[in-house]
Amino acid sequence: MDAKRAQEIIATPTLINVSYYGIPVFLKEVQQDQSTVVVFPLDEMDSEQNVDLNGLDEQGP
């Protein structure tokens, strides 16, 4: 996923399913370096992680 699409997903009011290497995540913010993003695994919302954009995959239409 690229930084622009990640930012679009963050800005949309609609829930868009995204996974990080198969783990469903919620995107919080794209970092200034534009290659990483802060996410929360959906099953551990208190576990904030900084991950590489290349590992993110948008699910569904």
JSON list of N, CA and C in Angstrom, two decimals:
[
{"chain": "A", "resi": 1, "resn": "MET", "atom": "N", "xyz": [0.85, -1.17, 0.00]},
{"chain": "A", "resi": 1, "resn": "MET", "atom": "CA", "xyz": [0.00, 0.00, 0.00]},
{"chain": "A", "resi": 1, "resn": "MET", "atom": "C", "xyz": [0.91, 1.24, 0.00]},
{"chain": "A", "resi": 2, "resn": "ASP", "atom": "N", "xyz": [0.47, 2.28, -0.69]},
{"chain": "A", "resi": 2, "resn": "ASP", "atom": "CA", "xyz": [1.26, 3.50, -0.67]},
{"chain": "A", "resi": 2, "resn": "ASP", "atom": "C", "xyz": [0.72, 4.47, 0.40]},
{"chain": "A", "resi": 3, "resn": "ALA", "atom": "N", "xyz": [1.53, 5.47, 0.73]},
{"chain": "A", "resi": 3, "resn": "ALA", "atom": "CA", "xyz": [1.18, 6.41, 1.79]},
{"chain": "A", "resi": 3, "resn": "ALA", "atom": "C", "xyz": [-0.09, 7.19, 1.47]},
{"chain": "A", "resi": 4, "resn": "LYS", "atom": "N", "xyz": [-0.29, 7.53, 0.21]},
{"chain": "A", "resi": 4, "resn": "LYS", "atom": "CA", "xyz": [-1.48, 8.30, -0.18]},
{"chain": "A", "resi": 4, "resn": "LYS", "atom": "C", "xyz": [-2.75, 7.50, 0.10]},
{"chain": "A", "resi": 5, "resn": "ARG", "atom": "N", "xyz": [-2.77, 6.22, -0.27]},
{"chain": "A", "resi": 5, "resn": "ARG", "atom": "CA", "xyz": [-3.95, 5.39, -0.04]},
{"chain": "A", "resi": 5, "resn": "ARG", "atom": "C", "xyz": [-4.17, 5.18, 1.45]},
{"chain": "A", "resi": 6, "resn": "ALA", "atom": "N", "xyz": [-3.12, 4.98, 2.20]},
{"chain": "A", "resi": 6, "resn": "ALA", "atom": "CA", "xyz": [-3.25, 4.82, 3.66]},
{"chain": "A", "resi": 6, "resn": "ALA", "atom": "C", "xyz": [-3.88, 6.07, 4.26]},
{"chain": "A", "resi": 7, "resn": "GLN", "atom": "N", "xyz": [-3.46, 7.25, 3.81]},
{"chain": "A", "resi": 7, "resn": "GLN", "atom": "CA", "xyz": [-4.03, 8.50, 4.32]},
{"chain": "A", "resi": 7, "resn": "GLN", "atom": "C", "xyz": [-5.50, 8.62, 3.95]},
{"chain": "A", "resi": 8, "resn": "GLU", "atom": "N", "xyz": [-5.87, 8.20, 2.74]},
{"chain": "A", "resi": 8, "resn": "GLU", "atom": "CA", "xyz": [-7.27, 8.22, 2.32]},
{"chain": "A", "resi": 8, "resn": "GLU", "atom": "C", "xyz": [-8.11, 7.31, 3.22]},
{"chain": "A", "resi": 9, "resn": "ILE", "atom": "N", "xyz": [-7.60, 6.13, 3.54]},
{"chain": "A", "resi": 9, "resn": "ILE", "atom": "CA", "xyz": [-8.32, 5.20, 4.41]},
{"chain": "A", "resi": 9, "resn": "ILE", "atom": "C", "xyz": [-8.50, 5.80, 5.80]},
{"chain": "A", "resi": 10, "resn": "ILE", "atom": "N", "xyz": [-7.47, 6.44, 6.31]},
{"chain": "A", "resi": 10, "resn": "ILE", "atom": "CA", "xyz": [-7.56, 7.08, 7.63]},
{"chain": "A", "resi": 10, "resn": "ILE", "atom": "C", "xyz": [-8.62, 8.17, 7.63]},
{"chain": "A", "resi": 11, "resn": "ALA", "atom": "N", "xyz": [-8.68, 8.94, 6.55]},
{"chain": "A", "resi": 11, "resn": "ALA", "atom": "CA", "xyz": [-9.58, 10.09, 6.48]},
{"chain": "A", "resi": 11, "resn": "ALA", "atom": "C", "xyz": [-11.05, 9.73, 6.22]},
{"chain": "A", "resi": 12, "resn": "THR", "atom": "N", "xyz": [-11.31, 8.55, 5.70]},
{"chain": "A", "resi": 12, "resn": "THR", "atom": "CA", "xyz": [-12.68, 8.19, 5.36]},
{"chain": "A", "resi": 12, "resn": "THR", "atom": "C", "xyz": [-13.50, 7.83, 6.60]},
{"chain": "A", "resi": 13, "resn": "PRO", "atom": "N", "xyz": [-14.77, 8.22, 6.64]},
{"chain": "A", "resi": 13, "resn": "PRO", "atom": "CA", "xyz": [-15.62, 7.86, 7.78]},
{"chain": "A", "resi": 13, "resn": "PRO", "atom": "C", "xyz": [-16.10, 6.41, 7.73]},
{"chain": "A", "resi": 14, "resn": "THR", "atom": "N", "xyz": [-15.89, 5.76, 6.59]},
{"chain": "A", "resi": 14, "resn": "THR", "atom": "CA", "xyz": [-16.32, 4.38, 6.40]},
{"chain": "A", "resi": 14, "resn": "THR", "atom": "C", "xyz": [-15.21, 3.42, 6.82]},
{"chain": "A", "resi": 15, "resn": "LEU", "atom": "N", "xyz": [-15.58, 2.31, 7.44]},
{"chain": "A", "resi": 15, "resn": "LEU", "atom": "CA", "xyz": [-14.60, 1.31, 7.82]},
{"chain": "A", "resi": 15, "resn": "LEU", "atom": "C", "xyz": [-14.13, 0.56, 6.58]},
{"chain": "A", "resi": 16, "resn": "ILE", "atom": "N", "xyz": [-12.84, 0.58, 6.34]},
{"chain": "A", "resi": 16, "resn": "ILE", "atom": "CA", "xyz": [-12.24, -0.16, 5.23]},
{"chain": "A", "resi": 16, "resn": "ILE", "atom": "C", "xyz": [-11.35, -1.22, 5.85]},
{"chain": "A", "resi": 17, "resn": "ASN", "atom": "N", "xyz": [-11.56, -2.46, 5.45]},
{"chain": "A", "resi": 17, "resn": "ASN", "atom": "CA", "xyz": [-10.80, -3.57, 6.02]},
{"chain": "A", "resi": 17, "resn": "ASN", "atom": "C", "xyz": [-9.38, -3.58, 5.47]},
{"chain": "A", "resi": 18, "resn": "VAL", "atom": "N", "xyz": [-8.42, -3.53, 6.40]},
{"chain": "A", "resi": 18, "resn": "VAL", "atom": "CA", "xyz": [-7.00, -3.55, 6.07]},
{"chain": "A", "resi": 18, "resn": "VAL", "atom": "C", "xyz": [-6.34, -4.59, 6.95]},
{"chain": "A", "resi": 19, "resn": "SER", "atom": "N", "xyz": [-5.38, -5.31, 6.38]},
{"chain": "A", "resi": 19, "resn": "SER", "atom": "CA", "xyz": [-4.63, -6.27, 7.18]},
{"chain": "A", "resi": 19, "resn": "SER", "atom": "C", "xyz": [-3.15, -6.00, 7.04]},
{"chain": "A", "resi": 20, "resn": "TYR", "atom": "N", "xyz": [-2.40, -6.40, 8.06]},
{"chain": "A", "resi": 20, "resn": "TYR", "atom": "CA", "xyz": [-0.95, -6.32, 8.06]},
{"chain": "A", "resi": 20, "resn": "TYR", "atom": "C", "xyz": [-0.45, -7.75, 8.11]},
{"chain": "A", "resi": 21, "resn": "TYR", "atom": "N", "xyz": [0.03, -8.24, 6.98]},
{"chain": "A", "resi": 21, "resn": "TYR", "atom": "CA", "xyz": [0.44, -9.64, 6.84]},
{"chain": "A", "resi": 21, "resn": "TYR", "atom": "C", "xyz": [-0.62, -10.58, 7.40]},
{"chain": "A", "resi": 22, "resn": "GLY", "atom": "N", "xyz": [-1.88, -10.34, 7.00]},
{"chain": "A", "resi": 22, "resn": "GLY", "atom": "CA", "xyz": [-2.98, -11.21, 7.37]},
{"chain": "A", "resi": 22, "resn": "GLY", "atom": "C", "xyz": [-3.67, -10.89, 8.68]},
{"chain": "A", "resi": 23, "resn": "ILE", "atom": "N", "xyz": [-3.14, -9.95, 9.47]},
{"chain": "A", "resi": 23, "resn": "ILE", "atom": "CA", "xyz": [-3.74, -9.58, 10.75]},
{"chain": "A", "resi": 23, "resn": "ILE", "atom": "C", "xyz": [-4.57, -8.31, 10.55]},
{"chain": "A", "resi": 24, "resn": "PRO", "atom": "N", "xyz": [-5.88, -8.35, 10.84]},
{"chain": "A", "resi": 24, "resn": "PRO", "atom": "CA", "xyz": [-6.73, -7.16, 10.67]},
{"chain": "A", "resi": 24, "resn": "PRO", "atom": "C", "xyz": [-6.25, -6.02, 11.57]},
{"chain": "A", "resi": 25, "resn": "VAL", "atom": "N", "xyz": [-6.10, -4.82, 10.98]},
{"chain": "A", "resi": 25, "resn": "VAL", "atom": "CA", "xyz": [-5.61, -3.66, 11.73]},
{"chain": "A", "resi": 25, "resn": "VAL", "atom": "C", "xyz": [-6.45, -2.43, 11.43]},
{"chain": "A", "resi": 26, "resn": "PHE", "atom": "N", "xyz": [-6.36, -1.46, 12.34]},
{"chain": "A", "resi": 26, "resn": "PHE", "atom": "CA", "xyz": [-6.96, -0.14, 12.19]},
{"chain": "A", "resi": 26, "resn": "PHE", "atom": "C", "xyz": [-5.82, 0.84, 11.99]},
{"chain": "A", "resi": 27, "resn": "LEU", "atom": "N", "xyz": [-5.89, 1.64, 10.93]},
{"chain": "A", "resi": 27, "resn": "LEU", "atom": "CA", "xyz": [-4.83, 2.62, 10.65]},
{"chain": "A", "resi": 27, "resn": "LEU", "atom": "C", "xyz": [-5.07, 3.89, 11.45]},
{"chain": "A", "resi": 28, "resn": "LYS", "atom": "N", "xyz": [-4.03, 4.37, 12.11]},
{"chain": "A", "resi": 28, "resn": "LYS", "atom": "CA", "xyz": [-4.15, 5.59, 12.91]},
{"chain": "A", "resi": 28, "resn": "LYS", "atom": "C", "xyz": [-3.54, 6.79, 12.21]},
{"chain": "A", "resi": 29, "resn": "GLU", "atom": "N", "xyz": [-2.27, 6.68, 11.79]},
{"chain": "A", "resi": 29, "resn": "GLU", "atom": "CA", "xyz": [-1.63, 7.82, 11.11]},
{"chain": "A", "resi": 29, "resn": "GLU", "atom": "C", "xyz": [-0.41, 7.37, 10.32]},
{"chain": "A", "resi": 30, "resn": "VAL", "atom": "N", "xyz": [-0.19, 8.05, 9.19]},
{"chain": "A", "resi": 30, "resn": "VAL", "atom": "CA", "xyz": [1.00, 7.83, 8.38]},
{"chain": "A", "resi": 30, "resn": "VAL", "atom": "C", "xyz": [2.12, 8.67, 9.00]},
{"chain": "A", "resi": 31, "resn": "GLN", "atom": "N", "xyz": [3.28, 8.06, 9.17]},
{"chain": "A", "resi": 31, "resn": "GLN", "atom": "CA", "xyz": [4.42, 8.77, 9.74]},
{"chain": "A", "resi": 31, "resn": "GLN", "atom": "C", "xyz": [5.03, 9.73, 8.71]},
{"chain": "A", "resi": 32, "resn": "GLN", "atom": "N", "xyz": [5.80, 10.68, 9.20]},
{"chain": "A", "resi": 32, "resn": "GLN", "atom": "CA", "xyz": [6.39, 11.70, 8.33]},
{"chain": "A", "resi": 32, "resn": "GLN", "atom": "C", "xyz": [7.31, 11.12, 7.26]},
{"chain": "A", "resi": 33, "resn": "ASP", "atom": "N", "xyz": [7.93, 9.98, 7.55]},
{"chain": "A", "resi": 33, "resn": "ASP", "atom": "CA", "xyz": [8.84, 9.38, 6.55]},
{"chain": "A", "resi": 33, "resn": "ASP", "atom": "C", "xyz": [8.07, 8.77, 5.38]},
{"chain": "A", "resi": 34, "resn": "GLN", "atom": "N", "xyz": [6.73, 8.71, 5.48]},
{"chain": "A", "resi": 34, "resn": "GLN", "atom": "CA", "xyz": [5.83, 8.22, 4.42]},
{"chain": "A", "resi": 34, "resn": "GLN", "atom": "C", "xyz": [6.06, 6.75, 4.07]},
{"chain": "A", "resi": 35, "resn": "SER", "atom": "N", "xyz": [6.81, 6.00, 4.88]},
{"chain": "A", "resi": 35, "resn": "SER", "atom": "CA", "xyz": [6.99, 4.58, 4.60]},
{"chain": "A", "resi": 35, "resn": "SER", "atom": "C", "xyz": [6.47, 3.70, 5.73]},
{"chain": "A", "resi": 36, "resn": "THR", "atom": "N", "xyz": [6.03, 4.34, 6.82]},
{"chain": "A", "resi": 36, "resn": "THR", "atom": "CA", "xyz": [5.47, 3.59, 7.94]},
{"chain": "A", "resi": 36, "resn": "THR", "atom": "C", "xyz": [4.17, 4.22, 8.40]},
{"chain": "A", "resi": 37, "resn": "VAL", "atom": "N", "xyz": [3.38, 3.41, 9.11]},
{"chain": "A", "resi": 37, "resn": "VAL", "atom": "CA", "xyz": [2.08, 3.88, 9.59]},
{"chain": "A", "resi": 37, "resn": "VAL", "atom": "C", "xyz": [1.85, 3.30, 10.99]},
{"chain": "A", "resi": 38, "resn": "VAL", "atom": "N", "xyz": [1.18, 4.05, 11.83]},
{"chain": "A", "resi": 38, "resn": "VAL", "atom": "CA", "xyz": [0.81, 3.58, 13.16]},
{"chain": "A", "resi": 38, "resn": "VAL", "atom": "C", "xyz": [-0.51, 2.83, 13.03]},
{"chain": "A", "resi": 39, "resn": "VAL", "atom": "N", "xyz": [-0.55, 1.60, 13.55]},
{"chain": "A", "resi": 39, "resn": "VAL", "atom": "CA", "xyz": [-1.74, 0.76, 13.47]},
{"chain": "A", "resi": 39, "resn": "VAL", "atom": "C", "xyz": [-2.06, 0.17, 14.85]},
{"chain": "A", "resi": 40, "resn": "PHE", "atom": "N", "xyz": [-3.29, -0.30, 14.97]},
{"chain": "A", "resi": 40, "resn": "PHE", "atom": "CA", "xyz": [-3.74, -1.08, 16.13]},
{"chain": "A", "resi": 40, "resn": "PHE", "atom": "C", "xyz": [-4.28, -2.39, 15.58]},
{"chain": "A", "resi": 41, "resn": "PRO", "atom": "N", "xyz": [-3.83, -3.55, 16.04]},
{"chain": "A", "resi": 41, "resn": "PRO", "atom": "CA", "xyz": [-4.50, -4.79, 15.67]},
{"chain": "A", "resi": 41, "resn": "PRO", "atom": "C", "xyz": [-5.93, -4.72, 16.21]},
{"chain": "A", "resi": 42, "resn": "LEU", "atom": "N", "xyz": [-6.91, -5.16, 15.44]},
{"chain": "A", "resi": 42, "resn": "LEU", "atom": "CA", "xyz": [-8.31, -5.05, 15.85]},
{"chain": "A", "resi": 42, "resn": "LEU", "atom": "C", "xyz": [-8.61, -5.85, 17.10]},
{"chain": "A", "resi": 43, "resn": "ASP", "atom": "N", "xyz": [-7.85, -6.90, 17.37]},
{"chain": "A", "resi": 43, "resn": "ASP", "atom": "CA", "xyz": [-8.09, -7.69, 18.57]},
{"chain": "A", "resi": 43, "resn": "ASP", "atom": "C", "xyz": [-7.26, -7.21, 19.77]},
{"chain": "A", "resi": 44, "resn": "GLU", "atom": "N", "xyz": [-6.44, -6.17, 19.57]},
{"chain": "A", "resi": 44, "resn": "GLU", "atom": "CA", "xyz": [-5.64, -5.59, 20.65]},
{"chain": "A", "resi": 44, "resn": "GLU", "atom": "C", "xyz": [-5.56, -4.07, 20.46]},
{"chain": "A", "resi": 45, "resn": "MET", "atom": "N", "xyz": [-6.68, -3.39, 20.64]},
{"chain": "A", "resi": 45, "resn": "MET", "atom": "CA", "xyz": [-6.73, -1.95, 20.36]},
{"chain": "A", "resi": 45, "resn": "MET", "atom": "C", "xyz": [-5.81, -1.12, 21.26]},
{"chain": "A", "resi": 46, "resn": "ASP", "atom": "N", "xyz": [-5.29, -1.69, 22.33]},
{"chain": "A", "resi": 46, "resn": "ASP", "atom": "CA", "xyz": [-4.37, -0.95, 23.19]},
{"chain": "A", "resi": 46, "resn": "ASP", "atom": "C", "xyz": [-2.91, -1.22, 22.81]},
{"chain": "A", "resi": 47, "resn": "SER", "atom": "N", "xyz": [-2.69, -1.93, 21.72]},
{"chain": "A", "resi": 47, "resn": "SER", "atom": "CA", "xyz": [-1.35, -2.31, 21.29]},
{"chain": "A", "resi": 47, "resn": "SER", "atom": "C", "xyz": [-0.95, -1.56, 20.02]},
{"chain": "A", "resi": 48, "resn": "GLU", "atom": "N", "xyz": [-0.58, -0.29, 20.17]},
{"chain": "A", "resi": 48, "resn": "GLU", "atom": "CA", "xyz": [-0.18, 0.54, 19.03]},
{"chain": "A", "resi": 48, "resn": "GLU", "atom": "C", "xyz": [1.16, 0.05, 18.48]},
{"chain": "A", "resi": 49, "resn": "GLN", "atom": "N", "xyz": [1.25, -0.04, 17.15]},
{"chain": "A", "resi": 49, "resn": "GLN", "atom": "CA", "xyz": [2.48, -0.49, 16.50]},
{"chain": "A", "resi": 49, "resn": "GLN", "atom": "C", "xyz": [2.80, 0.38, 15.30]},
{"chain": "A", "resi": 50, "resn": "ASN", "atom": "N", "xyz": [4.07, 0.57, 15.04]},
{"chain": "A", "resi": 50, "resn": "ASN", "atom": "CA", "xyz": [4.52, 1.29, 13.86]},
{"chain": "A", "resi": 50, "resn": "ASN", "atom": "C", "xyz": [4.99, 0.24, 12.86]},
{"chain": "A", "resi": 51, "resn": "VAL", "atom": "N", "xyz": [4.32, 0.16, 11.69]},
{"chain": "A", "resi": 51, "resn": "VAL", "atom": "CA", "xyz": [4.62, -0.89, 10.73]},
{"chain": "A", "resi": 51, "resn": "VAL", "atom": "C", "xyz": [4.91, -0.32, 9.35]},
{"chain": "A", "resi": 52, "resn": "ASP", "atom": "N", "xyz": [5.55, -1.13, 8.52]},
{"chain": "A", "resi": 52, "resn": "ASP", "atom": "CA", "xyz": [5.91, -0.76, 7.16]},
{"chain": "A", "resi": 52, "resn": "ASP", "atom": "C", "xyz": [4.68, -0.79, 6.26]},
{"chain": "A", "resi": 53, "resn": "LEU", "atom": "N", "xyz": [4.49, 0.22, 5.44]},
{"chain": "A", "resi": 53, "resn": "LEU", "atom": "CA", "xyz": [3.35, 0.29, 4.52]},
{"chain": "A", "resi": 53, "resn": "LEU", "atom": "C", "xyz": [3.31, -0.89, 3.56]},
{"chain": "A", "resi": 54, "resn": "ASN", "atom": "N", "xyz": [4.45, -1.43, 3.22]},
{"chain": "A", "resi": 54, "resn": "ASN", "atom": "CA", "xyz": [4.49, -2.55, 2.26]},
{"chain": "A", "resi": 54, "resn": "ASN", "atom": "C", "xyz": [3.79, -3.79, 2.78]},
{"chain": "A", "resi": 55, "resn": "GLY", "atom": "N", "xyz": [3.62, -3.93, 4.09]},
{"chain": "A", "resi": 55, "resn": "GLY", "atom": "CA", "xyz": [2.95, -5.08, 4.67]},
{"chain": "A", "resi": 55, "resn": "GLY", "atom": "C", "xyz": [1.45, -4.95, 4.75]},
{"chain": "A", "resi": 56, "resn": "LEU", "atom": "N", "xyz": [0.92, -3.79, 4.39]},
{"chain": "A", "resi": 56, "resn": "LEU", "atom": "CA", "xyz": [-0.52, -3.56, 4.47]},
{"chain": "A", "resi": 56, "resn": "LEU", "atom": "C", "xyz": [-1.23, -3.97, 3.20]},
{"chain": "A", "resi": 57, "resn": "ASP", "atom": "N", "xyz": [-2.43, -4.55, 3.37]},
{"chain": "A", "resi": 57, "resn": "ASP", "atom": "CA", "xyz": [-3.22, -5.00, 2.24]},
{"chain": "A", "resi": 57, "resn": "ASP", "atom": "C", "xyz": [-4.67, -4.63, 2.48]},
{"chain": "A", "resi": 58, "resn": "GLU", "atom": "N", "xyz": [-5.26, -3.92, 1.53]},
{"chain": "A", "resi": 58, "resn": "GLU", "atom": "CA", "xyz": [-6.67, -3.54, 1.61]},
{"chain": "A", "resi": 58, "resn": "GLU", "atom": "C", "xyz": [-7.52, -4.73, 1.20]},
{"chain": "A", "resi": 59, "resn": "GLN", "atom": "N", "xyz": [-8.53, -5.05, 2.01]},
{"chain": "A", "resi": 59, "resn": "GLN", "atom": "CA", "xyz": [-9.40, -6.20, 1.76]},
{"chain": "A", "resi": 59, "resn": "GLN", "atom": "C", "xyz": [-10.72, -5.75, 1.17]},
{"chain": "A", "resi": 60, "resn": "GLY", "atom": "N", "xyz": [-11.24, -6.52, 0.25]},
{"chain": "A", "resi": 60, "resn": "GLY", "atom": "CA", "xyz": [-12.56, -6.26, -0.30]},
{"chain": "A", "resi": 60, "resn": "GLY", "atom": "C", "xyz": [-12.58, -5.21, -1.39]},
{"chain": "A", "resi": 61, "resn": "PRO", "atom": "N", "xyz": [-13.81, -4.80, -1.77]},
{"chain": "A", "resi": 61, "resn": "PRO", "atom": "CA", "xyz": [-13.96, -3.84, -2.88]},
{"chain": "A", "resi": 61, "resn": "PRO", "atom": "C", "xyz": [-13.50, -2.45, -2.54]}
]
